[in-house]
GROMACS .gro file of C-alpha atoms in nm:
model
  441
    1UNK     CA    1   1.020   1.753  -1.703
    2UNK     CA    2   0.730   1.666  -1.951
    3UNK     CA    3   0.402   1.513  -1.783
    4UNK     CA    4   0.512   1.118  -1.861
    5UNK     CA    5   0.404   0.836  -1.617
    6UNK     CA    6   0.657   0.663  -1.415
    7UNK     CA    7   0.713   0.375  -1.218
    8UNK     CA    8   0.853   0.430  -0.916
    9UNK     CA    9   0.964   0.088  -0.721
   10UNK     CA   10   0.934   0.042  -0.363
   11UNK     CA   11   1.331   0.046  -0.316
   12UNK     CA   12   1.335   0.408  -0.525
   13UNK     CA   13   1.452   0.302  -0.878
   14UNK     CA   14   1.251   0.522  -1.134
   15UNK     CA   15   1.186   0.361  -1.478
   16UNK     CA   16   0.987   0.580  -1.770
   17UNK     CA   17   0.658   0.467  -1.856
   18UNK     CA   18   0.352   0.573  -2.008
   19UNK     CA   19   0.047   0.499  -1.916
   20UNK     CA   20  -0.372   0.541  -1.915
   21UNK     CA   21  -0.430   0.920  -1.782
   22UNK     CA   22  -0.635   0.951  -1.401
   23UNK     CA   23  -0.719   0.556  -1.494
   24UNK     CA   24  -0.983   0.736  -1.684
   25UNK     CA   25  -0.905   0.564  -2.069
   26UNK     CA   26  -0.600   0.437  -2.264
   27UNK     CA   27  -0.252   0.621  -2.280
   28UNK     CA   28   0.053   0.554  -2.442
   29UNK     CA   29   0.180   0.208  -2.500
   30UNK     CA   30   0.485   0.058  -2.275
   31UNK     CA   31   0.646  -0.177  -2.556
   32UNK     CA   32   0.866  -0.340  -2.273
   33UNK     CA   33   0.855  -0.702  -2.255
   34UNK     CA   34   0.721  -0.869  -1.915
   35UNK     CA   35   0.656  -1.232  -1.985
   36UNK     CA   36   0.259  -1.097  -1.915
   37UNK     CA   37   0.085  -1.414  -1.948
   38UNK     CA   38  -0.162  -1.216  -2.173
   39UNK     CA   39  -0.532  -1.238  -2.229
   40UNK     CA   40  -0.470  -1.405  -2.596
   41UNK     CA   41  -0.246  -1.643  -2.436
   42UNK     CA   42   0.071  -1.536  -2.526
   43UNK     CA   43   0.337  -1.592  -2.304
   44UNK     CA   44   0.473  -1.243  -2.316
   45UNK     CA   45  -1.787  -0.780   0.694
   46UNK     CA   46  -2.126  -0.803   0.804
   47UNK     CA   47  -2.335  -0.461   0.855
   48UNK     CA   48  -2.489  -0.450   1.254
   49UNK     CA   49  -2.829  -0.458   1.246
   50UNK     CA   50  -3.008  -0.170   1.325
   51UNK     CA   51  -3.412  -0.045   1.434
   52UNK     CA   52  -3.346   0.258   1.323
   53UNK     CA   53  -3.486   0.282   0.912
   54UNK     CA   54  -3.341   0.618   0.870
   55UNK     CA   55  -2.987   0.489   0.958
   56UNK     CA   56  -3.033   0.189   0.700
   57UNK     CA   57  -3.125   0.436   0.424
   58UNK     CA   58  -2.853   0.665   0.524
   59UNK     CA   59  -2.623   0.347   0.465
   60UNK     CA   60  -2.784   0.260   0.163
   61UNK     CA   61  -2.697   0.578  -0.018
   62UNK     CA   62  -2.350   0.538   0.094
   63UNK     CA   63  -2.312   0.235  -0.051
   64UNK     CA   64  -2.483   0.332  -0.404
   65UNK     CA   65  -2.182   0.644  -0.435
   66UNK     CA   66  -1.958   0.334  -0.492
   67UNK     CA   67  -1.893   0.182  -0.853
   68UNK     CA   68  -2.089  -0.103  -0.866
   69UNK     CA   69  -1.783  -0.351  -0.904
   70UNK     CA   70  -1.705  -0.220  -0.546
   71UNK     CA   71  -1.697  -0.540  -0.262
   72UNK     CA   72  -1.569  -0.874  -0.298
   73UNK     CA   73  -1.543  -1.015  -0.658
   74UNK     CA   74  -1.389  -1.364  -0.605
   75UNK     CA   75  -1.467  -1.521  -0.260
   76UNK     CA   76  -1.262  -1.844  -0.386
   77UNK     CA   77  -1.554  -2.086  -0.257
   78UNK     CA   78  -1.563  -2.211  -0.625
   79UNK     CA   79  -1.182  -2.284  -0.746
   80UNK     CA   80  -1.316  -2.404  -1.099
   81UNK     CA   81  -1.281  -2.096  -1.297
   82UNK     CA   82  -0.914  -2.007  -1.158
   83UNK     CA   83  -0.643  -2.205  -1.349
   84UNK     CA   84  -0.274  -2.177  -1.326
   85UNK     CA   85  -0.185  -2.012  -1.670
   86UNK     CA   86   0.051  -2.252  -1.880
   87UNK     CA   87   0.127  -2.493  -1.568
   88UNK     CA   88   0.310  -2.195  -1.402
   89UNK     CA   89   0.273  -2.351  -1.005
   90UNK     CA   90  -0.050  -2.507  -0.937
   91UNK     CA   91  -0.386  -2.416  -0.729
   92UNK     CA   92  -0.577  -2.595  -0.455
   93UNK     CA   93  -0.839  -2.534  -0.206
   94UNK     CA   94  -0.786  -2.487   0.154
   95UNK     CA   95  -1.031  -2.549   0.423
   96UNK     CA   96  -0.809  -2.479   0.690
   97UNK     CA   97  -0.739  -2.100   0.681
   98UNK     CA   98  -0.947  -1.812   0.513
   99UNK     CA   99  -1.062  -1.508   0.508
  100UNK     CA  100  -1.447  -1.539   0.451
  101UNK     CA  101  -1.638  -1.833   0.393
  102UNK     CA  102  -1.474  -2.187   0.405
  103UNK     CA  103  -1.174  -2.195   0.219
  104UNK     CA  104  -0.909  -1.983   0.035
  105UNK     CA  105  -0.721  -2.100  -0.289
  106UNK     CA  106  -0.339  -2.207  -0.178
  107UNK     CA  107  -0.083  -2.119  -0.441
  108UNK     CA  108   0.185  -2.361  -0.491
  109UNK     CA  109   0.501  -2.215  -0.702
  110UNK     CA  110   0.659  -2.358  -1.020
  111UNK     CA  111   0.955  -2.644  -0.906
  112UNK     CA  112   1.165  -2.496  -1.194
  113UNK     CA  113   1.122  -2.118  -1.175
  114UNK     CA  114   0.973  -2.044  -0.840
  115UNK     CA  115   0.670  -1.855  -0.962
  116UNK     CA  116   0.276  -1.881  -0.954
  117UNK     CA  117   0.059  -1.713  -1.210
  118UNK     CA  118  -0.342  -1.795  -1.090
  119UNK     CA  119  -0.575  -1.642  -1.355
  120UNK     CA  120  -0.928  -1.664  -1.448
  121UNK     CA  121  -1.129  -1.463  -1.674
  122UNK     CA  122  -1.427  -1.235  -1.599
  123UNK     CA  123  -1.760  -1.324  -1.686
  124UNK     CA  124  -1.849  -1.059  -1.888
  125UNK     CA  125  -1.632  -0.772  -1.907
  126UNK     CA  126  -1.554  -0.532  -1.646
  127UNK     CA  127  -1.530  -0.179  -1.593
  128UNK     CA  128  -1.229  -0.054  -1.365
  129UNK     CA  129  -1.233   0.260  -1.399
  130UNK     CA  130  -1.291   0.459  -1.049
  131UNK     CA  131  -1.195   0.153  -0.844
  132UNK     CA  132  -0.828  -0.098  -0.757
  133UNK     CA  133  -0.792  -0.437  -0.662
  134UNK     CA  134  -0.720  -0.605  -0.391
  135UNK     CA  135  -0.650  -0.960  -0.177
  136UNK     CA  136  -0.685  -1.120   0.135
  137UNK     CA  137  -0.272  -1.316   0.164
  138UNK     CA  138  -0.044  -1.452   0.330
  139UNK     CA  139   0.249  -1.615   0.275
  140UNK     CA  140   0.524  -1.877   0.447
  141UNK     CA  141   0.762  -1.612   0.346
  142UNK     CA  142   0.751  -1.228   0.249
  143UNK     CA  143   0.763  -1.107  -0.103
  144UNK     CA  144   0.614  -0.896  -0.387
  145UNK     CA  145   0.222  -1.010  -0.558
  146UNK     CA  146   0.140  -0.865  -0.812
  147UNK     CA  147  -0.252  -0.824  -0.976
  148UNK     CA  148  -0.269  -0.781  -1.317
  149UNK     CA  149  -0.609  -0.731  -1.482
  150UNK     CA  150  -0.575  -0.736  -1.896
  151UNK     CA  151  -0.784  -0.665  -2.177
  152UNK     CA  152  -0.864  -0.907  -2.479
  153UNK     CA  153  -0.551  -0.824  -2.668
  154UNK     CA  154  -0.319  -0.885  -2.331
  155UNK     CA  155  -0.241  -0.507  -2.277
  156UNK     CA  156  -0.330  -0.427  -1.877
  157UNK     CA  157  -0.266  -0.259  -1.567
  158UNK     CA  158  -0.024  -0.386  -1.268
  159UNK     CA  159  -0.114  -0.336  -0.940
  160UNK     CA  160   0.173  -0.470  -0.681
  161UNK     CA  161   0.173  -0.496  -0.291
  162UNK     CA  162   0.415  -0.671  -0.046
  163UNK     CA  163   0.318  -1.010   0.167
  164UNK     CA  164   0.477  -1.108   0.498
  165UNK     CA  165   0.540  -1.481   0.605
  166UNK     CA  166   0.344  -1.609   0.864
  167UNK     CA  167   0.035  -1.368   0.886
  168UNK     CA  168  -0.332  -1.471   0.924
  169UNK     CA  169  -0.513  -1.398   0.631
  170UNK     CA  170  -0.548  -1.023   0.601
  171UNK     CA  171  -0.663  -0.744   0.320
  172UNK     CA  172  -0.358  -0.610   0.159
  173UNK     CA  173  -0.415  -0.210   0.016
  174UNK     CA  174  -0.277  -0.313  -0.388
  175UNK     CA  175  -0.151   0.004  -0.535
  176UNK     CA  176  -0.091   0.061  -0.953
  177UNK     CA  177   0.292   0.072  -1.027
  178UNK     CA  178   0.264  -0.055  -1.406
  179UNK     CA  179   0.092  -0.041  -1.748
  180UNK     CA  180   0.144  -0.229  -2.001
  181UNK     CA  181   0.027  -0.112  -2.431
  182UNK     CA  182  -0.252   0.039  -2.461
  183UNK     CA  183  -0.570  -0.134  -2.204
  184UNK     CA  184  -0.918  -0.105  -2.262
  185UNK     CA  185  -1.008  -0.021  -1.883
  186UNK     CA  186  -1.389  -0.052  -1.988
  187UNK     CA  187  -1.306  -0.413  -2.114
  188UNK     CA  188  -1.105  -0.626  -1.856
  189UNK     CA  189  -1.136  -0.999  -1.904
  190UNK     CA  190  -0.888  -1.168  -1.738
  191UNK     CA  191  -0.767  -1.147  -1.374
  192UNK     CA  192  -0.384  -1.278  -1.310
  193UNK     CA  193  -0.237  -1.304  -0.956
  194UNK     CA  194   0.158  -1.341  -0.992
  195UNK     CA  195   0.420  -1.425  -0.737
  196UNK     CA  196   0.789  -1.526  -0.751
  197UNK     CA  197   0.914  -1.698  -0.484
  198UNK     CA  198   1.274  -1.719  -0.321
  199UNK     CA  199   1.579  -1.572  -0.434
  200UNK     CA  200   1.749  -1.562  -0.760
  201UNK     CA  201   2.054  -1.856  -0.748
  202UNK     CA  202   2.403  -1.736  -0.758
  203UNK     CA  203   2.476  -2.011  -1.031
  204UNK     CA  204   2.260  -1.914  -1.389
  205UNK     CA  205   2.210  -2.257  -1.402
  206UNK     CA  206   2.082  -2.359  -1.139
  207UNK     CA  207   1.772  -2.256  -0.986
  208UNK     CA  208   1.644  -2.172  -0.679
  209UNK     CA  209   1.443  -2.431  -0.429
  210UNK     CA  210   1.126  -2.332  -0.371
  211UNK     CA  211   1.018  -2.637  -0.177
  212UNK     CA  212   0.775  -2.578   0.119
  213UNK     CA  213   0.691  -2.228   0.002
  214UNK     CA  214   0.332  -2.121  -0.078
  215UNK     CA  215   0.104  -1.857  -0.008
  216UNK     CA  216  -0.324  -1.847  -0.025
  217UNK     CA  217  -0.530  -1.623  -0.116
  218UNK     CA  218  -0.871  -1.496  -0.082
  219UNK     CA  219  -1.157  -1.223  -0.092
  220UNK     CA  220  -1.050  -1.083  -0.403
  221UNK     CA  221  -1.207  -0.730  -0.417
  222UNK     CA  222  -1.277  -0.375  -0.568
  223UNK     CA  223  -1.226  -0.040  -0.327
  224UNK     CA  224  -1.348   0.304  -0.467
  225UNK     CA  225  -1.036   0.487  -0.664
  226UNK     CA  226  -1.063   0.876  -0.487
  227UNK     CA  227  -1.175   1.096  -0.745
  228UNK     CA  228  -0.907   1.344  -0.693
  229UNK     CA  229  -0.550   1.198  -0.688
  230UNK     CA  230  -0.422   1.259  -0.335
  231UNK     CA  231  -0.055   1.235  -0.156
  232UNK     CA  232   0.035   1.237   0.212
  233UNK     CA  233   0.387   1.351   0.291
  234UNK     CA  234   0.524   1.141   0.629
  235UNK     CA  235   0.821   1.192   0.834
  236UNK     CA  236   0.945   0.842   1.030
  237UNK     CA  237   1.220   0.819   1.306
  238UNK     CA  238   1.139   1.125   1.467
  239UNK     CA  239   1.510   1.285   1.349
  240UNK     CA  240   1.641   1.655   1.405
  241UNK     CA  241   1.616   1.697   1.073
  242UNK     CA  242   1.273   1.658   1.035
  243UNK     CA  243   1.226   1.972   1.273
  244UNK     CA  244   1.576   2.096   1.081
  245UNK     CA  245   1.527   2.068   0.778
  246UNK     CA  246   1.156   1.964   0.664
  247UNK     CA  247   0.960   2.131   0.895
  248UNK     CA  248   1.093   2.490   0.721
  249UNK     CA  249   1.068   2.327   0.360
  250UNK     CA  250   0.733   2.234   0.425
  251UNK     CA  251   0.584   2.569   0.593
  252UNK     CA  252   0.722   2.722   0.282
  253UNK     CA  253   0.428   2.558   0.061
  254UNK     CA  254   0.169   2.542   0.366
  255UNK     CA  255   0.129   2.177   0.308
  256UNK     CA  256   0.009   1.945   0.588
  257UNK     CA  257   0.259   1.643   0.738
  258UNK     CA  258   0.322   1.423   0.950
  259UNK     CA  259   0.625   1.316   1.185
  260UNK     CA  260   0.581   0.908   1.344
  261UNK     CA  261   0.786   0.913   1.608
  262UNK     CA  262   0.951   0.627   1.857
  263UNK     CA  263   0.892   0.835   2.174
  264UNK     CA  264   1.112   0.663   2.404
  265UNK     CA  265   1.382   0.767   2.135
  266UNK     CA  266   1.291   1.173   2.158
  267UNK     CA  267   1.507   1.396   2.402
  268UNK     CA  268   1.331   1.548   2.692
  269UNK     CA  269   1.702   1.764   2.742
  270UNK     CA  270   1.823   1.941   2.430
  271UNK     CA  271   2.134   1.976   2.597
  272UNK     CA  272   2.189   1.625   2.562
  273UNK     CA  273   2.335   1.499   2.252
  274UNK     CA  274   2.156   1.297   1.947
  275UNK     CA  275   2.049   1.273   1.641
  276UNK     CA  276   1.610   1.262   1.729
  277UNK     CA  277   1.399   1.518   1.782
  278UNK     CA  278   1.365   1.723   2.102
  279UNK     CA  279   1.034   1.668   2.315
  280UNK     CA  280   1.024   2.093   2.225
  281UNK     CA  281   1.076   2.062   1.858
  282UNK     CA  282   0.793   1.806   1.861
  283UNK     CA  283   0.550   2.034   2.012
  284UNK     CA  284   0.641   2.309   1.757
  285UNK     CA  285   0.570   2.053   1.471
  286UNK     CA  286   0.233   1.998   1.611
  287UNK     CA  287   0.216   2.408   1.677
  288UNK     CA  288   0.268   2.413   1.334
  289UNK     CA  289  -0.005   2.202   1.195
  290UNK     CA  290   0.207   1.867   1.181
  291UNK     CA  291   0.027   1.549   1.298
  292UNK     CA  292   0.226   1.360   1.570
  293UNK     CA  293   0.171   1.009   1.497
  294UNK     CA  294   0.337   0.709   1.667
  295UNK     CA  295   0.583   0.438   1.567
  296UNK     CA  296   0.728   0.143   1.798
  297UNK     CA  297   0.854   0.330   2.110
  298UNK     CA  298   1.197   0.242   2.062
  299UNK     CA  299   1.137   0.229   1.720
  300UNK     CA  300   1.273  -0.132   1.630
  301UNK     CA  301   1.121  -0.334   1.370
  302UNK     CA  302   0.860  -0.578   1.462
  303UNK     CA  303   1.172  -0.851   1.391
  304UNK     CA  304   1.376  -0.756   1.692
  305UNK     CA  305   1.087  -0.693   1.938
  306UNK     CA  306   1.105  -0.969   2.211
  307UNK     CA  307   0.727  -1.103   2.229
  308UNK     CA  308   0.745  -1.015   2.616
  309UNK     CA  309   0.803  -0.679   2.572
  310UNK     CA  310   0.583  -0.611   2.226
  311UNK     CA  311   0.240  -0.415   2.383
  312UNK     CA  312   0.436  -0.147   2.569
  313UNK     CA  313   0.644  -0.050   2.277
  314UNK     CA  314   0.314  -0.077   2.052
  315UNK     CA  315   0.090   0.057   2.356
  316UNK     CA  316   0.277   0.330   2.511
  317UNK     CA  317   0.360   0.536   2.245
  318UNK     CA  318   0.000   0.637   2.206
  319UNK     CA  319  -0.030   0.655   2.549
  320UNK     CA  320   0.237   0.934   2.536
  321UNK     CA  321   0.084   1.108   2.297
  322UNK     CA  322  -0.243   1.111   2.469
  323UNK     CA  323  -0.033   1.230   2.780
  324UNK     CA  324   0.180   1.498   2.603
  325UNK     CA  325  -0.169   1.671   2.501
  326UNK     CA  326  -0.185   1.549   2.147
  327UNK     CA  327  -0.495   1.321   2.178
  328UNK     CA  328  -0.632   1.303   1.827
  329UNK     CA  329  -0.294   1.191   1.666
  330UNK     CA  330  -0.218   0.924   1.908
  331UNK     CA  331  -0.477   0.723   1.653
  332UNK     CA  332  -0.189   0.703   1.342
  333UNK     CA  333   0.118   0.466   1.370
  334UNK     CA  334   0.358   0.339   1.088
  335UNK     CA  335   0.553   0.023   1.121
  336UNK     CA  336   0.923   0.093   1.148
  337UNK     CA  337   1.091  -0.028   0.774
  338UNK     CA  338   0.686  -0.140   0.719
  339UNK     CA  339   0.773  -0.463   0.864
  340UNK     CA  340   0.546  -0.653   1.096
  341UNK     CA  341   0.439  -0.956   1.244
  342UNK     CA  342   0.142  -1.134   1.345
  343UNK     CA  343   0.191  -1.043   1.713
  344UNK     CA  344   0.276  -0.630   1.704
  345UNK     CA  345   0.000  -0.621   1.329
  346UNK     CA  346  -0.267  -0.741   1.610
  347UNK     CA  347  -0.174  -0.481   1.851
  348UNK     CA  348  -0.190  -0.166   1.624
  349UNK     CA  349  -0.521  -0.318   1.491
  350UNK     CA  350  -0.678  -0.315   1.834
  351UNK     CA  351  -0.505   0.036   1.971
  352UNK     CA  352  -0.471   0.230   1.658
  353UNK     CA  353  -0.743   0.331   1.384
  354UNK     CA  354  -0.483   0.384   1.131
  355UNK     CA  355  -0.126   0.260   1.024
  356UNK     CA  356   0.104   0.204   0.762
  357UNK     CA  357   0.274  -0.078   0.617
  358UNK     CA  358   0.266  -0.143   0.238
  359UNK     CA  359   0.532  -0.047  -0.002
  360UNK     CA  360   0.370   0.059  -0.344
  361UNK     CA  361   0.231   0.408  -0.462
  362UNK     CA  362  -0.178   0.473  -0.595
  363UNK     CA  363  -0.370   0.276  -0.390
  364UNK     CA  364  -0.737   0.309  -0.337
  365UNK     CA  365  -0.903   0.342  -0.027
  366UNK     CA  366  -0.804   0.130   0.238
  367UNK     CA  367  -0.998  -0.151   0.244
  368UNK     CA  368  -0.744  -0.256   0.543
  369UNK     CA  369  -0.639   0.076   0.693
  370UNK     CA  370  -0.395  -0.104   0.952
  371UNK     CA  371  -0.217  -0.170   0.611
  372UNK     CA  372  -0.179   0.176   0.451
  373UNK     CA  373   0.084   0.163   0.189
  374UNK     CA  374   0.415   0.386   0.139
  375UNK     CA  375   0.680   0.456  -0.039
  376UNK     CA  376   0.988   0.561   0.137
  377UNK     CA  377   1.263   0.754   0.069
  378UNK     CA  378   1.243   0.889  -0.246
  379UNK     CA  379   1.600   1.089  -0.350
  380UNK     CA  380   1.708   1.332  -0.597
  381UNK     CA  381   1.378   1.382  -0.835
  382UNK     CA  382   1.207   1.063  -0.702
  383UNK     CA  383   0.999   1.256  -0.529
  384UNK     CA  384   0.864   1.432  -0.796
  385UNK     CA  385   0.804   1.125  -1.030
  386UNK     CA  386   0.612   0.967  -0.725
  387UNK     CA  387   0.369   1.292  -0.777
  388UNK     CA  388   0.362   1.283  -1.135
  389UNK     CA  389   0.278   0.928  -1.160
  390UNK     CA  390  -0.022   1.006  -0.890
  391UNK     CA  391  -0.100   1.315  -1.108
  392UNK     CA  392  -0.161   1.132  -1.387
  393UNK     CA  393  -0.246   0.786  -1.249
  394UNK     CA  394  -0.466   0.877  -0.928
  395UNK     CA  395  -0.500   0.699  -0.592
  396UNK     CA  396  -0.338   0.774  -0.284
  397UNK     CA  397   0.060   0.812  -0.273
  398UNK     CA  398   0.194   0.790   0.131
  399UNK     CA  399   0.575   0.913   0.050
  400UNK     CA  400   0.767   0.870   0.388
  401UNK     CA  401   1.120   1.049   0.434
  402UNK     CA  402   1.359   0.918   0.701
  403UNK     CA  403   1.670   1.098   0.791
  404UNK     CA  404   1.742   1.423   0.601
  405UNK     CA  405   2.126   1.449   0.646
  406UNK     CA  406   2.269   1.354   0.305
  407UNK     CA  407   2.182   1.594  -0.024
  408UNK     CA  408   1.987   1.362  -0.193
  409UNK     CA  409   1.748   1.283   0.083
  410UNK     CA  410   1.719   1.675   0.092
  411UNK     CA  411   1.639   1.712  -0.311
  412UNK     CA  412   1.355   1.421  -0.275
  413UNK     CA  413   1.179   1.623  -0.080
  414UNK     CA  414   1.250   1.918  -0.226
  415UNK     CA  415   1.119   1.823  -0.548
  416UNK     CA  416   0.856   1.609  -0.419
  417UNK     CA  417   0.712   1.979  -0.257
  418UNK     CA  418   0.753   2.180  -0.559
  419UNK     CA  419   0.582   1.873  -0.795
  420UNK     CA  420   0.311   1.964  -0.524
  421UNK     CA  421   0.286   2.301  -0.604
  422UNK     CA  422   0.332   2.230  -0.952
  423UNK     CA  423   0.017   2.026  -0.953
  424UNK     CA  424  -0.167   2.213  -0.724
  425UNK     CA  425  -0.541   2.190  -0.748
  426UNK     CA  426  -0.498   1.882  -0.920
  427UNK     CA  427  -0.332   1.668  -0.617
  428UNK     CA  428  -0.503   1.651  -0.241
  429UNK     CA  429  -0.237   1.695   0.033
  430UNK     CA  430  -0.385   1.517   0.323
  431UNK     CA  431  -0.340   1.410   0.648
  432UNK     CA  432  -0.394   1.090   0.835
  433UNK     CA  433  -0.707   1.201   1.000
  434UNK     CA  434  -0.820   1.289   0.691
  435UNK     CA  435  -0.758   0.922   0.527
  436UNK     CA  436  -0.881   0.749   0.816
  437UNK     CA  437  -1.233   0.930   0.789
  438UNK     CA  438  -1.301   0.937   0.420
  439UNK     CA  439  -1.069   0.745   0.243
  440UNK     CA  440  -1.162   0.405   0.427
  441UNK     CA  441  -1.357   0.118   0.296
   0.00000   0.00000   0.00000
């Protein structure tokens, strides 16, 4: 397979693209139609004080590493230069709920097609290169965003991240799943936040009511890009196979992983019967270099959790861990199906430094790390367009594997380790611990 850029959806569907190479300059031009909303109108937290000078300086130079366009771009304090492009939805301020400051910008949806497209343009042009977007959201109901940020002739880059209803305002990790022509990243002037809402109608005709549905916005900002394109590779559900099946793939190319694992769901007997890992087989995935991270202990979605019983299957899991012997990775937890709410989101941000969520490929650094993004799944040669596209596209690609019984499952992360090796001194393989100390803003 020839180095092309991909996109590579959050349910697994892979669609050929080109693209701008390592985000560094222009690439090959995607002539498929989007309805962009182009540029030319078309209609295609506070620092703690500190006595101690040599600590300031020392955080001084930290911050001057960062592209300058790093930190919040848009605090939405001043609505006047957003507009809803062509009367797609409409924009207001909201004093009730935000981020920073004292208000975010609410985003009401189209009454005809259900969608929002806020935009404003820069002013002067910007330079992305070396950094990717991202917003404080929320939403009365989940669903894809999408950032676009286009040059003067309406060719950009898509960035794309999921919302969940009923959150407090929260940074969302956006990561780059499309490019469209032939951008100028030197010379972005417009900035387009896009959102459908509700579900396509079963009758062509008739459209879906989007009635009561909103979401709001704020802080939008700039992380640093990593200068070296970097993937994790994550095993969730804590399943034989992982010890089976991965954990033998994986020593093969002396990569790093990691297994999240429900650990009231793991087998203290092997004689007993089941399809999870083994208490044993966990401690020879840590034996062999694996981090042991945690997911819910019973490892339910945050949906089915009853409210009473929500901090012991967030809590104890770590608590295990820490238990068990395996301090350090007791720190790492991933959201079963990355879904969440506001009440189990809360309790991995105040017993966990580290956890994933998000459903898009290429993000930056984590300018939320309790919403790490990744892409699950990936079958047949998925796997190895998810590398590719990082190859080529940089950021940080989290590709999480579930069971490994059917073939499929098997050749995603087959090819997703030999892409590795294909690109290797050109990719990062990382761990958790690793992300959580340098690759958060």
């Amino acid at each position: 397979m020839d180095r092309r850029t991909y996109l590579v959806t959050a349910t697994g569907a892979v669609v050929a693209l080109a693209g701008c190479s390592e985000m560094g300059g222009p690439g090959e031009t995607d002539d498929e139609d989007h309805d962009d909303g182009a540029a030319n109108g078309d209609d295609d937290h506070d620092e703690p004080e500190t006595d101690d000078e040599e600590t300031e300086e020392e955080e001084t130079d930290e911050d001057d590493d960062y592209d300058d366009l790093v930190g919040t771009y848009d605090d939405f304090e001043d609505l006047d230069p957003w507009s809803a492009f062509q009367d797609i939805g409409s924009i207001e301020a909201d004093t009730e709920q935000y981020y920073e400051g004292s208000q975010s910008a609410r985003l009401l949806p189209d009454s005809e097609d259900g969608q929002i497209r806020a935009r404003r343009e820069t002013d002067e042009p910007i330079d992305i290169r070396g950094v990717t977007p991202g917003l404080a959201m929320t939403a009365s109901d989940s669903g894809m965003v999408l950032i676009q940020l286009q040059d003067e002739d309406g060719d950009y880059v898509e960035y794309s991240q999921q919302v969940m209803g009923d959150m407090p305002l929260a940074r969302h990790n956006f990561g780059l799943t499309r490019v469209r022509g032939d951008p100028d990243l030197e010379e972005i002037i417009v900035l387009q936040i896009i959102r459908w809402f509700g579900e396509p109608a079963d009758d062509e005709d008739e459209d879906e009511d989007v009635d009561g549905e909103e979401m709001w916005v704020d802080d939008f900002h700039f992380v640093p890009t990593p200068e070296t394109p970097t993937v994790m590779l994550q095993f969730h559900g804590g399943y034989e196979t992982h010890y089976e099946e991965a954990l033998p793939r994986v020593a093969q190319y002396d990569f790093p992983a990691t297994a999240f694992v429900p650990t009231d769901r793991l087998r203290a007997d092997p004689a007993v019967e089941g399809d999870r890992l083994t208490e044993s087989q966990v401690e020879e995935l840590a034996a062999n270099g694996w981090t042991i991270g945690c997911q819910t202990a019973n490892g339910a979605q945050a949906g089915s959790i009853d409210e009473v019983g929500a901090e012991d299957v967030i809590v104890e899991p770590a608590e295990w861990l820490e238990d068990e012997g395996y301090d350090d990775d007791g720190r790492f937890f991933a959201f079963p199906g990355s879904q969440y709410n506001e009440e189990t989101y809360e309790l991995v941000q105040e017993n966990y430094d580290l956890a994933f969520a998000g459903q898009t490929q290429s993000q930056g650094y984590a300018g939320n790390p309790h919403l790490c993004s990744v892409v699950s799944s990936p079958s047949g040669d998925e796997g190895e367009s998810l590398v590719e596209w990082t190859a080529e596209m940089g950021g940080i690609t989290s590709i999480g594997f579930y069971q490994l019984e059917e073939s499929e499952a098997i050749e995603g992360l087959e090819s997703t380790l030999a892409a590795l090796e294909e690109y290797s001194g050109e990719v990062d393989v990382i761990t958790p611990g690793q992300m959580a100390d340098d690759y958060v803003y």
